Amino acid sequence: MSTLETLIAEALPQITEIRHDLHANPELGYDEHRTSEIVQRELKKAGVEFCAGLAGGTGVLGYLPATKSGGRTIALRADMDALPILENTGKSYASTKDGVMHACGHDGHTSILIGAASVLSRVEERSNNLLFVFQPAEEGGAGGDRMVKDGVLSGKQIGPKADTIFGLHGWTGVRVGSVSTRTGPILAAAEEFGIVVTGRGSHAAYPHIGIDPIVVAAHIVTALQSIASRSVSPLDSIVVTVGQVIAGVAHNVIPDTAKIRGTMRTLRSETSALGRRRLQEISEGVASAFAATVKVSWTGGYPVTFNDPAATDHFRAVARATVGSEKLIEEPEPSMGGEDFSFYGREIPACFYLLGLLPEGQDRYANLHSPEFDFNDDALPIGIRMMCELALS
């Protein structure tokens, strides 16, 4: 075994224990106080300098200077937050918080970066300066944006300005031992919209004297699907999904208003602009046909996660040397999921890659964001090794 493999093997039992502890004690975005404290504790144990209290309070930035000159500054990122989902894994380390669980594997991501920092601190010759970015609130809170604004890449907080950043995500469609990526867009821009439909309430028995906002909302939901089918080229990509329709207080009362909430996902800024315009036009047009009114709003939103060509080529070279060419998978097309790693890529060259979670001999694994999902511990050493090799190369 190489020195790096030996160090990872020595650290793995503790990292697995940390992962299980984080899984049992999940925290939602911007509330990752215990998780942040564990990160700080482990960085301190490893002798890694850090600053905390970032991105509203829970973000942590670690810094490990080079031991010899001539290198660059490499940033490695992990997200720490959980999701408001009731766990149904039956694991001995299942969530102890009712209705909160690590259904997206951020416990694995955080543990991998803790492991990488610990191992790298024991490597004697390092030509690169290393930054370890532990961010809150990836799940809709844009914690990555706040970390960037706090200066984790610019040298404002600690260490020099970052030259390149790498991040990973556990992926259920890729087998354990393999990694996957692509040049250019790998994940979509994700924007959140809200539509408030205002009609006129009435008794359910006398709908003719009111304007039913629920009926209007139903027509809007259906009509919005024409954006993808009739407004955007079949060779382009857009997804408009309504996730919530909220209306009414009783079964026999027509309310005054109905609320629609959803997301729009695109891969090009031009398509995003077109989608926004058509959503507004369709909502207003349908409402007008029923003598109702609408108010459309947009909140949050993540840019496209874009992999820099040079950074991604470098990742491929490292992956071939680390896991082997046969286990380096080329993603044929982007995923329409969103990621706030995208904010880092707007500042410096970035590469986001997928870490295989699917066990050998299985055809499927519980999906991300499902109550049955659990990060596969067998992927921990591969994730740590990849992060270490990217840091040292």
Tab-separated table of C-alpha atoms in Angstrom, residues 38-293:
chain	number	residue	atom	x	y	z
A	38	ILE	CA	-17.585	18.374	15.033
A	39	VAL	CA	-15.849	19.735	11.932
A	40	GLN	CA	-13.957	22.267	14.050
A	41	ARG	CA	-13.029	19.606	16.603
A	42	GLU	CA	-11.614	17.301	13.940
A	43	LEU	CA	-9.709	20.073	12.160
A	44	LYS	CA	-8.196	21.119	15.475
A	45	LYS	CA	-7.178	17.511	16.219
A	46	ALA	CA	-5.492	17.328	12.814
A	47	GLY	CA	-3.632	20.595	13.370
A	48	VAL	CA	-5.493	22.308	10.523
A	49	GLU	CA	-5.942	26.046	11.007
A	50	PHE	CA	-9.528	27.202	10.499
A	51	CYS	CA	-12.022	30.023	10.842
A	52	ALA	CA	-15.648	29.419	11.775
A	53	GLY	CA	-18.918	31.320	12.007
A	54	LEU	CA	-19.158	31.800	8.241
A	55	ALA	CA	-22.290	32.020	6.060
A	56	GLY	CA	-24.496	33.074	8.917
A	57	GLY	CA	-22.823	31.081	11.671
A	58	THR	CA	-22.118	27.433	10.832
A	59	GLY	CA	-19.742	27.552	7.866
A	60	VAL	CA	-16.126	26.532	8.437
A	61	LEU	CA	-13.010	27.146	6.332
A	62	GLY	CA	-9.891	25.098	7.018
A	63	TYR	CA	-6.419	25.956	5.754
A	64	LEU	CA	-3.373	23.737	5.354
A	65	PRO	CA	-0.337	25.556	3.905
A	66	ALA	CA	2.071	23.921	1.497
A	67	THR	CA	5.248	22.445	2.956
A	68	LYS	CA	7.265	23.318	-0.145
A	69	SER	CA	6.995	26.050	-2.747
A	70	GLY	CA	5.913	25.889	-6.336
A	71	GLY	CA	2.299	24.807	-6.081
A	72	ARG	CA	-1.138	26.358	-6.278
A	73	THR	CA	-4.083	26.776	-3.918
A	74	ILE	CA	-6.693	24.029	-4.170
A	75	ALA	CA	-10.102	24.255	-2.473
A	76	LEU	CA	-12.177	21.190	-1.575
A	77	ARG	CA	-15.834	21.572	-0.618
A	78	ALA	CA	-18.450	19.640	1.384
A	79	ASP	CA	-22.042	20.506	2.304
A	80	MET	CA	-23.365	19.754	5.807
A	81	ASP	CA	-27.165	20.142	5.923
A	82	ALA	CA	-29.930	17.546	6.074
A	83	LEU	CA	-33.518	17.477	4.744
A	84	PRO	CA	-36.983	17.673	6.373
A	85	ILE	CA	-37.767	14.011	5.658
A	86	LEU	CA	-38.846	11.232	8.045
A	87	GLU	CA	-36.225	8.470	7.894
A	88	ASN	CA	-37.200	4.898	7.091
A	89	THR	CA	-33.863	3.076	6.776
A	90	GLY	CA	-34.007	0.955	9.925
A	91	LYS	CA	-30.292	1.593	10.489
A	92	SER	CA	-28.869	1.376	14.004
A	93	TYR	CA	-27.623	4.938	13.501
A	94	ALA	CA	-30.875	6.250	11.984
A	95	SER	CA	-31.897	9.846	12.641
A	96	THR	CA	-32.785	10.663	16.225
A	97	LYS	CA	-34.641	13.792	15.071
A	98	ASP	CA	-38.210	13.172	13.994
A	99	GLY	CA	-38.805	14.443	10.481
A	100	VAL	CA	-35.161	15.327	9.753
A	101	MET	CA	-32.649	13.047	8.015
A	102	HIS	CA	-29.540	12.994	5.842
A	103	ALA	CA	-31.448	11.910	2.753
A	104	CYS	CA	-28.949	13.455	0.324
A	105	GLY	CA	-25.704	12.076	1.729
A	106	HIS	CA	-24.226	15.285	3.097
A	107	ASP	CA	-23.153	13.319	6.171
A	108	GLY	CA	-20.959	11.322	3.791
A	109	HIS	CA	-19.661	14.441	2.031
A	110	THR	CA	-18.727	16.102	5.332
A	111	SER	CA	-17.073	12.946	6.656
A	112	ILE	CA	-15.045	12.537	3.468
A	113	LEU	CA	-13.700	16.082	3.698
A	114	ILE	CA	-12.912	15.667	7.397
A	115	GLY	CA	-11.048	12.483	6.464
A	116	ALA	CA	-9.180	14.214	3.636
A	117	ALA	CA	-8.107	17.063	5.913
A	118	SER	CA	-6.941	14.613	8.568
A	119	VAL	CA	-4.961	12.486	6.105
A	120	LEU	CA	-3.457	15.427	4.233
A	121	SER	CA	-2.260	16.978	7.484
A	122	ARG	CA	-0.056	13.881	7.904
A	123	VAL	CA	1.441	14.033	4.409
A	124	GLU	CA	4.898	15.560	4.773
A	125	GLU	CA	5.431	16.942	1.268
A	126	ARG	CA	2.674	19.147	-0.111
A	127	SER	CA	3.352	21.693	-2.815
A	128	ASN	CA	-0.218	23.020	-2.846
A	129	ASN	CA	-1.942	25.231	-0.308
A	130	LEU	CA	-5.220	23.585	0.674
A	131	LEU	CA	-8.580	25.073	1.623
A	132	PHE	CA	-11.339	22.911	3.152
A	133	VAL	CA	-14.758	24.494	2.608
A	134	PHE	CA	-17.514	23.165	4.898
A	135	GLN	CA	-20.706	24.974	3.950
A	136	PRO	CA	-24.238	25.085	5.362
A	137	ALA	CA	-27.581	25.086	3.604
A	138	GLU	CA	-27.072	23.522	0.195
A	139	GLU	CA	-30.678	22.310	0.172
A	140	GLY	CA	-32.345	25.489	-1.022
A	141	GLY	CA	-30.544	27.902	1.309
A	142	ALA	CA	-27.728	28.914	-1.076
A	143	GLY	CA	-25.093	28.450	1.612
A	144	GLY	CA	-22.447	28.255	-1.095
A	145	ASP	CA	-23.343	31.764	-2.241
A	146	ARG	CA	-22.930	33.096	1.288
A	147	MET	CA	-19.596	31.306	1.711
A	148	VAL	CA	-18.337	32.934	-1.499
A	149	LYS	CA	-19.571	36.355	-0.358
A	150	ASP	CA	-17.769	35.813	2.962
A	151	GLY	CA	-14.550	35.427	1.001
A	152	VAL	CA	-13.654	31.750	1.394
A	153	LEU	CA	-12.123	31.689	-2.095
A	154	SER	CA	-10.695	35.206	-2.240
A	155	GLY	CA	-8.158	34.997	0.583
A	156	LYS	CA	-10.199	37.338	2.746
A	157	GLN	CA	-10.692	34.819	5.550
A	158	ILE	CA	-7.652	32.572	5.728
A	159	GLY	CA	-4.994	31.356	3.327
A	160	PRO	CA	-4.315	32.661	-0.211
A	161	LYS	CA	-6.818	33.068	-3.022
A	162	ALA	CA	-8.009	29.723	-4.386
A	163	ASP	CA	-7.019	28.747	-7.921
A	164	THR	CA	-9.342	25.760	-8.391
A	165	ILE	CA	-12.118	24.060	-6.429
A	166	PHE	CA	-13.393	20.476	-6.456
A	167	GLY	CA	-16.597	19.080	-4.973
A	168	LEU	CA	-18.328	15.708	-4.996
A	169	HIS	CA	-21.762	14.168	-4.575
A	170	GLY	CA	-22.602	10.586	-3.736
A	171	TRP	CA	-24.476	9.143	-6.727
A	172	THR	CA	-26.764	6.123	-6.696
A	173	GLY	CA	-26.491	5.524	-10.451
A	174	VAL	CA	-22.713	4.991	-10.340
A	175	ARG	CA	-21.131	1.870	-8.824
A	176	VAL	CA	-18.947	1.991	-5.731
A	177	GLY	CA	-15.319	2.401	-6.752
A	178	SER	CA	-16.183	4.493	-9.815
A	179	VAL	CA	-16.410	8.248	-10.307
A	180	SER	CA	-18.161	10.217	-12.996
A	181	THR	CA	-18.193	13.726	-14.424
A	182	ARG	CA	-18.495	15.738	-17.636
A	183	THR	CA	-17.138	18.977	-19.058
A	184	GLY	CA	-19.486	21.965	-19.157
A	185	PRO	CA	-22.918	21.896	-17.485
A	186	ILE	CA	-23.302	18.912	-15.166
A	187	LEU	CA	-26.298	20.146	-13.135
A	188	ALA	CA	-29.057	22.568	-14.044
A	189	ALA	CA	-29.911	26.029	-12.883
A	190	ALA	CA	-32.805	25.776	-10.423
A	191	GLU	CA	-35.196	28.672	-9.831
A	192	GLU	CA	-38.179	28.767	-7.479
A	193	PHE	CA	-41.436	30.438	-8.453
A	194	GLY	CA	-44.652	31.303	-6.670
A	195	ILE	CA	-48.003	32.190	-8.212
A	196	VAL	CA	-50.813	33.704	-6.140
A	197	VAL	CA	-54.188	33.437	-7.880
A	198	THR	CA	-56.820	35.865	-6.597
A	199	GLY	CA	-60.467	35.235	-7.335
A	200	ARG	CA	-63.588	35.871	-5.266
A	201	GLY	CA	-64.727	33.540	-2.544
A	202	SER	CA	-68.234	32.153	-2.246
A	203	HIS	CA	-70.307	29.307	-0.891
A	204	ALA	CA	-69.573	26.005	-2.639
A	205	ALA	CA	-73.251	25.778	-3.643
A	206	TYR	CA	-73.150	29.119	-5.493
A	207	PRO	CA	-69.941	29.148	-7.563
A	208	HIS	CA	-71.522	31.432	-10.161
A	209	ILE	CA	-71.366	34.418	-7.792
A	210	GLY	CA	-67.671	33.914	-7.115
A	211	ILE	CA	-64.456	33.392	-9.079
A	212	ASP	CA	-62.948	30.057	-8.113
A	213	PRO	CA	-59.127	30.452	-7.762
A	214	ILE	CA	-58.690	26.685	-7.393
A	215	VAL	CA	-60.138	26.063	-10.853
A	216	VAL	CA	-57.921	28.833	-12.235
A	217	ALA	CA	-54.866	27.360	-10.507
A	218	ALA	CA	-55.636	23.923	-11.948
A	219	HIS	CA	-55.747	25.351	-15.467
A	220	ILE	CA	-52.481	27.227	-14.874
A	221	VAL	CA	-50.720	24.083	-13.631
A	222	THR	CA	-51.774	22.223	-16.757
A	223	ALA	CA	-50.913	25.094	-19.107
A	224	LEU	CA	-47.415	25.523	-17.648
A	225	GLN	CA	-46.456	22.131	-19.058
A	226	SER	CA	-46.712	23.642	-22.546
A	227	ILE	CA	-43.548	25.659	-21.839
A	228	ALA	CA	-41.441	22.525	-22.254
A	229	SER	CA	-43.571	20.984	-25.003
A	230	ARG	CA	-44.334	24.057	-27.120
A	231	SER	CA	-42.106	27.009	-26.180
A	232	VAL	CA	-38.644	25.427	-25.909
A	233	SER	CA	-36.808	23.517	-28.621
A	234	PRO	CA	-36.981	19.721	-28.257
A	235	LEU	CA	-33.164	19.783	-28.414
A	236	ASP	CA	-32.948	22.136	-25.416
A	237	SER	CA	-33.801	21.311	-21.793
A	238	ILE	CA	-36.312	22.820	-19.383
A	239	VAL	CA	-38.324	21.324	-16.540
A	240	VAL	CA	-41.241	23.195	-14.954
A	241	THR	CA	-42.540	21.363	-11.907
A	242	VAL	CA	-45.341	22.446	-9.570
A	243	GLY	CA	-44.673	20.962	-6.152
A	244	GLN	CA	-47.352	22.686	-4.088
A	245	VAL	CA	-50.892	23.942	-4.571
A	246	ILE	CA	-52.244	25.520	-1.395
A	247	ALA	CA	-55.837	26.678	-1.159
A	248	GLY	CA	-59.018	26.567	0.869
A	249	VAL	CA	-60.068	26.214	4.488
A	250	ALA	CA	-63.088	23.927	4.166
A	251	HIS	CA	-64.588	21.448	1.706
A	252	ASN	CA	-67.677	23.557	1.106
A	253	VAL	CA	-66.126	27.004	0.737
A	254	ILE	CA	-64.595	28.525	-2.394
A	255	PRO	CA	-61.635	30.597	-1.165
A	256	ASP	CA	-60.447	33.989	-2.326
A	257	THR	CA	-56.949	32.839	-3.231
A	258	ALA	CA	-54.911	29.827	-4.269
A	259	LYS	CA	-51.124	29.547	-4.183
A	260	ILE	CA	-48.888	27.604	-6.562
A	261	ARG	CA	-45.216	26.887	-5.834
A	262	GLY	CA	-42.687	25.126	-8.005
A	263	THR	CA	-39.294	25.096	-9.690
A	264	MET	CA	-37.961	25.737	-13.153
A	265	ARG	CA	-34.716	24.071	-14.250
A	266	THR	CA	-32.666	24.997	-17.300
A	267	LEU	CA	-29.164	24.623	-18.728
A	268	ARG	CA	-28.886	27.941	-20.610
A	269	SER	CA	-29.531	31.517	-19.480
A	270	GLU	CA	-31.492	32.182	-22.684
A	271	THR	CA	-33.832	29.295	-21.886
A	272	SER	CA	-34.242	30.541	-18.329
A	273	ALA	CA	-35.278	33.979	-19.600
A	274	LEU	CA	-37.728	32.415	-22.051
A	275	GLY	CA	-39.179	30.172	-19.336
A	276	ARG	CA	-39.682	33.079	-16.962
A	277	ARG	CA	-41.427	35.120	-19.645
A	278	ARG	CA	-43.736	32.299	-20.716
A	279	LEU	CA	-44.621	31.406	-17.128
A	280	GLN	CA	-45.690	35.016	-16.548
A	281	GLU	CA	-47.653	35.213	-19.815
A	282	ILE	CA	-49.413	31.889	-19.316
A	283	SER	CA	-50.353	32.630	-15.706
A	284	GLU	CA	-51.722	36.071	-16.553
A	285	GLY	CA	-53.496	34.850	-19.684
A	286	VAL	CA	-55.243	31.923	-18.002
A	287	ALA	CA	-56.242	34.043	-15.006
A	288	SER	CA	-57.634	36.756	-17.274
A	289	ALA	CA	-59.761	34.199	-19.118
A	290	PHE	CA	-61.469	33.381	-15.805
A	291	ALA	CA	-61.676	37.036	-14.628
A	292	ALA	CA	-59.100	36.353	-11.919
A	293	THR	CA	-55.719	37.987	-11.291
